[in-house]
PDB file of C-alpha atoms in Angstrom:
ATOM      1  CA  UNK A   1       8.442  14.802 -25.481  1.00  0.00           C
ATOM      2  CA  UNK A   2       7.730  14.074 -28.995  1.00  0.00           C
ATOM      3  CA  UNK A   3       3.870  13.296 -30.295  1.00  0.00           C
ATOM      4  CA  UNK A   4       4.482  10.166 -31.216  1.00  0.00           C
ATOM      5  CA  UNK A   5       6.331   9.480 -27.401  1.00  0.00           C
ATOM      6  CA  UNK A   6       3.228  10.929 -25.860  1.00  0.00           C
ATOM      7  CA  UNK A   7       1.116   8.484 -28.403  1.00  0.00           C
ATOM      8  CA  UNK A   8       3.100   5.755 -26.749  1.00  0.00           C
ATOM      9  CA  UNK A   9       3.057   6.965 -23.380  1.00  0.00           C
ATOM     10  CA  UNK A  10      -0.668   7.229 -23.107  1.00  0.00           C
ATOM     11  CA  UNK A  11      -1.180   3.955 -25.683  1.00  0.00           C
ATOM     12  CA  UNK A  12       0.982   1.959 -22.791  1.00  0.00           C
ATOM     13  CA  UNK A  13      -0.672   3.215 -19.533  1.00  0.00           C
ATOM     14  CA  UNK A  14      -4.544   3.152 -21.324  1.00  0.00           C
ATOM     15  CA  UNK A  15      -3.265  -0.794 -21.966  1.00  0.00           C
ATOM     16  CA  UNK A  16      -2.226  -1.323 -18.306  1.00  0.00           C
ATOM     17  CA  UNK A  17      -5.481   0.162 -17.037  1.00  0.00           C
ATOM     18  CA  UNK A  18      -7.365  -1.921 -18.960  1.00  0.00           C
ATOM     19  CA  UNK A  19      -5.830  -4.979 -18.039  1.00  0.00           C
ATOM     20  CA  UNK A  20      -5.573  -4.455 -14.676  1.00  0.00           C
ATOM     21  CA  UNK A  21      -8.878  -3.697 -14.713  1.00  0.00           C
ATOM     22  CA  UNK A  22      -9.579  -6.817 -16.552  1.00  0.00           C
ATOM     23  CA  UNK A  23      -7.772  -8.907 -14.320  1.00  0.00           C
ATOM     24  CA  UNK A  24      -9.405  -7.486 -10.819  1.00  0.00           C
ATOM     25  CA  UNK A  25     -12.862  -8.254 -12.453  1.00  0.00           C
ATOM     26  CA  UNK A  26     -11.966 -11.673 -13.423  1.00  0.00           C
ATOM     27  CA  UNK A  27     -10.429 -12.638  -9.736  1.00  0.00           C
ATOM     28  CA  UNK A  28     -13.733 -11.264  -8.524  1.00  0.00           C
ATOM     29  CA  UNK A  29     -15.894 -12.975 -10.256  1.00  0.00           C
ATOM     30  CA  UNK A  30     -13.160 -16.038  -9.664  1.00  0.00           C
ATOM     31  CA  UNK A  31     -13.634 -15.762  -5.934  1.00  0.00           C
ATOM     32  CA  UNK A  32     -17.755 -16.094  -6.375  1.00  0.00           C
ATOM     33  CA  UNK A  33     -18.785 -12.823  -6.520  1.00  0.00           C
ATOM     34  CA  UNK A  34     -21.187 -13.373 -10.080  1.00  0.00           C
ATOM     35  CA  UNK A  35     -22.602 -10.220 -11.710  1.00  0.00           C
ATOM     36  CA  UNK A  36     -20.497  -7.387 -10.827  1.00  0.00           C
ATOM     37  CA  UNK A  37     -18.806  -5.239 -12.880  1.00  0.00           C
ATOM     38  CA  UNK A  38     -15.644  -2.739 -13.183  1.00  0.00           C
ATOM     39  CA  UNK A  39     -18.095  -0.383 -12.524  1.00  0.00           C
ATOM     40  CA  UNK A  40     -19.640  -1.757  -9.668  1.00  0.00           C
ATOM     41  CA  UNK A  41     -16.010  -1.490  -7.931  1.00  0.00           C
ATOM     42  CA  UNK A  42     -15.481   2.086  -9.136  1.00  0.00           C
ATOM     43  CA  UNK A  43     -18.839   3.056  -7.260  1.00  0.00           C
ATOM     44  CA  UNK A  44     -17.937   0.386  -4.374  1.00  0.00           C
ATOM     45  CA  UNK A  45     -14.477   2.937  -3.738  1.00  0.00           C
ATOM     46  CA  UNK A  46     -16.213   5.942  -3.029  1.00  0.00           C
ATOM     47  CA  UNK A  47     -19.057   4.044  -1.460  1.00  0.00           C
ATOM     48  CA  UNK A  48     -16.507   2.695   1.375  1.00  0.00           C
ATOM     49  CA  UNK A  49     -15.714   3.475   4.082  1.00  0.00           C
ATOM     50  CA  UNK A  50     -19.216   5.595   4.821  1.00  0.00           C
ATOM     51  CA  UNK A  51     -20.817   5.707   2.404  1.00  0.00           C
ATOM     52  CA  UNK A  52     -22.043   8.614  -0.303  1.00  0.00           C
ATOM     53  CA  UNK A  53     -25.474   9.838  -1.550  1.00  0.00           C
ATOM     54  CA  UNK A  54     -26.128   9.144  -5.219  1.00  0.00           C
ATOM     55  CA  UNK A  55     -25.087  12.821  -6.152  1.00  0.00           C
ATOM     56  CA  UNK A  56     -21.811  11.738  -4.860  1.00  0.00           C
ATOM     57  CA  UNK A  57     -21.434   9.081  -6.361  1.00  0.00           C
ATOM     58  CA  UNK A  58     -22.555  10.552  -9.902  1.00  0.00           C
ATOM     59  CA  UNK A  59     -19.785  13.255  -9.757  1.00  0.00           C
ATOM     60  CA  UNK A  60     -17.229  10.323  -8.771  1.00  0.00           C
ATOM     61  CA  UNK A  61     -18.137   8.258 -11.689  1.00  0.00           C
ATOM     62  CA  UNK A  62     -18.045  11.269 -14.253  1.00  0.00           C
ATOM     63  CA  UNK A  63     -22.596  10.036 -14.676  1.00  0.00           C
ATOM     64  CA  UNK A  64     -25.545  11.550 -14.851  1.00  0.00           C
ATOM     65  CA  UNK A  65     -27.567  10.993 -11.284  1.00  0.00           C
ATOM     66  CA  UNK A  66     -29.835   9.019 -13.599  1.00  0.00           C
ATOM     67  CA  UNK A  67     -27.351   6.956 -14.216  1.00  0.00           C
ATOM     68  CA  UNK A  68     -25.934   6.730 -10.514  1.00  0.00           C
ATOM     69  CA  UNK A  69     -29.521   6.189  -9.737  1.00  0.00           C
ATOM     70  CA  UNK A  70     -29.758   2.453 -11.782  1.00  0.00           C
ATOM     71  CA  UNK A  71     -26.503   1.438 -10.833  1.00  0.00           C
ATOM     72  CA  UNK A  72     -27.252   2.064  -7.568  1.00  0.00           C
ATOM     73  CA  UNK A  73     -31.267   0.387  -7.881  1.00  0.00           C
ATOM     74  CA  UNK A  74     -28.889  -2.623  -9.939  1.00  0.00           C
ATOM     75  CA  UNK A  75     -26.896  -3.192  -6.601  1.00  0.00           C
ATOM     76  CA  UNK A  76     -29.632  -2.815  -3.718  1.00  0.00           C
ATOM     77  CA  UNK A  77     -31.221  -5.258  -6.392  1.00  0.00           C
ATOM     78  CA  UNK A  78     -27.847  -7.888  -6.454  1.00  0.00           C
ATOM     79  CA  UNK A  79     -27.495  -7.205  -2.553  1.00  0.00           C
ATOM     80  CA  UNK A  80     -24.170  -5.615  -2.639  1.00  0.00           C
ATOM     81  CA  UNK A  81     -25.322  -1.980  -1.055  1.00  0.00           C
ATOM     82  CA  UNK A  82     -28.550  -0.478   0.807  1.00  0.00           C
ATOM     83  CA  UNK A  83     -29.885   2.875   1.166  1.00  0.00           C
ATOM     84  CA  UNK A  84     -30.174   4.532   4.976  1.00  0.00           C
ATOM     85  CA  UNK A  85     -31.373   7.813   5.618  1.00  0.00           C
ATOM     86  CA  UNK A  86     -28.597  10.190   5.866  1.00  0.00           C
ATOM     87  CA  UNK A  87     -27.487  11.209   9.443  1.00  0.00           C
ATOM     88  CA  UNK A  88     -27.171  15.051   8.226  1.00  0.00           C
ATOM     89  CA  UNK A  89     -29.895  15.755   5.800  1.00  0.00           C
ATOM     90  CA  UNK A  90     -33.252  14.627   6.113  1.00  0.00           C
ATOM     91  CA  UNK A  91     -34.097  14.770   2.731  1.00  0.00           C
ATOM     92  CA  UNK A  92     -30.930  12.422   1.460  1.00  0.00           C
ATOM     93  CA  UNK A  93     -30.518   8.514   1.493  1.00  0.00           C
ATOM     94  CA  UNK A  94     -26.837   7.630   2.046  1.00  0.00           C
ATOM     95  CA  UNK A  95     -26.041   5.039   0.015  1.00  0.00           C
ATOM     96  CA  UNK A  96     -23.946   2.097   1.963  1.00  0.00           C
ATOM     97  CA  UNK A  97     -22.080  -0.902   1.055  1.00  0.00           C
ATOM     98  CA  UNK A  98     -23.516  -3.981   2.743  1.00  0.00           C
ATOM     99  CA  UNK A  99     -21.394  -7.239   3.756  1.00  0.00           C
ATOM    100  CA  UNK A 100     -21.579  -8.460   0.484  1.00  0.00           C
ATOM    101  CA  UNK A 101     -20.593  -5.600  -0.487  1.00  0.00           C
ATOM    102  CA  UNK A 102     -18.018  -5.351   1.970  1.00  0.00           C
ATOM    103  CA  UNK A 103     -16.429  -9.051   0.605  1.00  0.00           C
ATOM    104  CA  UNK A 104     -16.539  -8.176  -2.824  1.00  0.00           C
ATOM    105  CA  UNK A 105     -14.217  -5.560  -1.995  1.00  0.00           C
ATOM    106  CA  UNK A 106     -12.330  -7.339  -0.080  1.00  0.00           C
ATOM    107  CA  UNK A 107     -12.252 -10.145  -2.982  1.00  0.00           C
ATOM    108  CA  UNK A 108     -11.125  -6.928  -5.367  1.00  0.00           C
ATOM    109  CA  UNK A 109      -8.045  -5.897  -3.380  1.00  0.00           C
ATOM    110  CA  UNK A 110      -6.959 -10.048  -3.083  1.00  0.00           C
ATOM    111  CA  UNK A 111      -7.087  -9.675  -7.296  1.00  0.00           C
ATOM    112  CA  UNK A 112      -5.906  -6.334  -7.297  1.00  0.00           C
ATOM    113  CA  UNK A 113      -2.460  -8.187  -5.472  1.00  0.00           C
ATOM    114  CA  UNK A 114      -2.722 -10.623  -7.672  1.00  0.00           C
ATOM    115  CA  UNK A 115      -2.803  -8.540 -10.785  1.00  0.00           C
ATOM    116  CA  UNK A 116      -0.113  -6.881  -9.760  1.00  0.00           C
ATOM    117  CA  UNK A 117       2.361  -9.357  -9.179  1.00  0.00           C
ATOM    118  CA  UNK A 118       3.323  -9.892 -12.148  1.00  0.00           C
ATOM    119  CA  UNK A 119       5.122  -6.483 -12.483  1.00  0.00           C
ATOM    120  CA  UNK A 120       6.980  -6.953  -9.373  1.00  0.00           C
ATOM    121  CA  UNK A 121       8.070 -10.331 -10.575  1.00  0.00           C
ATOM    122  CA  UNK A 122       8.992  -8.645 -13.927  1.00  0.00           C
ATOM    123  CA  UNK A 123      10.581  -4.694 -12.415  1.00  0.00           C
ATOM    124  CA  UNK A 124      11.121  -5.827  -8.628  1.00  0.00           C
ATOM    125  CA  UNK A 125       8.669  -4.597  -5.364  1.00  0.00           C
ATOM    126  CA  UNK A 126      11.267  -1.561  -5.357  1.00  0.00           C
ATOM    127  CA  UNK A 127      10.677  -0.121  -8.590  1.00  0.00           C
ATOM    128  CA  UNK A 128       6.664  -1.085  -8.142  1.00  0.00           C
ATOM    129  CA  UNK A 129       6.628   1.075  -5.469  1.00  0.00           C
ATOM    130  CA  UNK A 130       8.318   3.700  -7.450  1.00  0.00           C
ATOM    131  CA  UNK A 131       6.031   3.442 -10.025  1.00  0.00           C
ATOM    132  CA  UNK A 132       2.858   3.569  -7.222  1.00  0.00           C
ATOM    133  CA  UNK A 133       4.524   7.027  -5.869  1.00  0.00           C
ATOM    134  CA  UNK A 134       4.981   8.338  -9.593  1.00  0.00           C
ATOM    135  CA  UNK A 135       1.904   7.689 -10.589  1.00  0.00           C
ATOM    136  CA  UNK A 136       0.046   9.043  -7.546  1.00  0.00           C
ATOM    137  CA  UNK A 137       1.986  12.372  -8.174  1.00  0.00           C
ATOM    138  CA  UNK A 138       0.465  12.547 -11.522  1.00  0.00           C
ATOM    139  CA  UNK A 139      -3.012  11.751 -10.544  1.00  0.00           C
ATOM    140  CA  UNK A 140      -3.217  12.125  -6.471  1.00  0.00           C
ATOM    141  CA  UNK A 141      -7.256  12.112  -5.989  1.00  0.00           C
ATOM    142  CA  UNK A 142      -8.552   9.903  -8.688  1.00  0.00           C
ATOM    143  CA  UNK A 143     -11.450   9.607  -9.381  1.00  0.00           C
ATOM    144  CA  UNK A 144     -11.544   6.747 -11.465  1.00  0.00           C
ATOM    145  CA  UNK A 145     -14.157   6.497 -13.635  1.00  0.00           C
ATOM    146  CA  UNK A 146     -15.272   3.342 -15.118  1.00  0.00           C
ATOM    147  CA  UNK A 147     -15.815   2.583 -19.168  1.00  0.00           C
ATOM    148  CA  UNK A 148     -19.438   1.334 -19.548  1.00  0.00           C
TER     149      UNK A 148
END
């Protein structure tokens, strides 16, 4: 591959990430949930399905656990997650997504299908799903950080 095909390569999926990313938010915020943020969903997928202590979630955003700290303080604040002490360590809180929290992610995967139907419209569900399975091989674990 040629620079300027890897310049395009990486130009086209950093534009698809960012709209998709645009588009969840906006069918989120579309379907009530006011004040959230991309981030807030990045830290609401490692948050589910049991939670994570804010160390956990600082290595999964690519933060500082100052900075996992606030966003975490911004949702207990907003009502999306609460702390609960952690049932194998004393000494940590386990950070947990609360029912709100719980339909704001189920709100994000309703605008995550909507998002994406446009490209099966526009490639077919086949060649969607190809693209899901290719890209997975490339990046299999995440984690996806979010741009503040």
């Amino acid at each position: 591959m040629q620079n300027s095909e890897a310049i395009a390569l990486s130009a086209a999926v950093l534009a698809v990430a960012g709209e998709l990313t645009r588009r969840i938010h906006e069918g989120v915020v579309a379907r009530g949930f006011e004040g959230v943020r991309p981030a807030h969903g990045f830290a609401f997928v490692r948050l589910a399905p049991d939670g994570a202590t804010v160390t956990d979630l600082a290595a999964h955003l690519g933060v500082t656990k100052q900075a996992a700290s606030q966003l975490v303080e911004e949702l207990v604040r907003r009502g999306y997650v609460e702390r609960r002490p952690h049932p194998g360590d004393a000494r940590a809180r386990l950070v947990v997504l609360t029912e709100l929290g719980w339909a704001c992610t189920r709100a994000a995967e309703e605008a995550a299908v909507d998002a994406v139907q446009p490209w099966v419209e526009l490639l077919g569900e086949s060649e969607v799903r190809v693209l899901c399975d290719r890209l997975v091989r490339i990046a299999p674990y995440g984690p996806i950080r979010p741009t503040w």
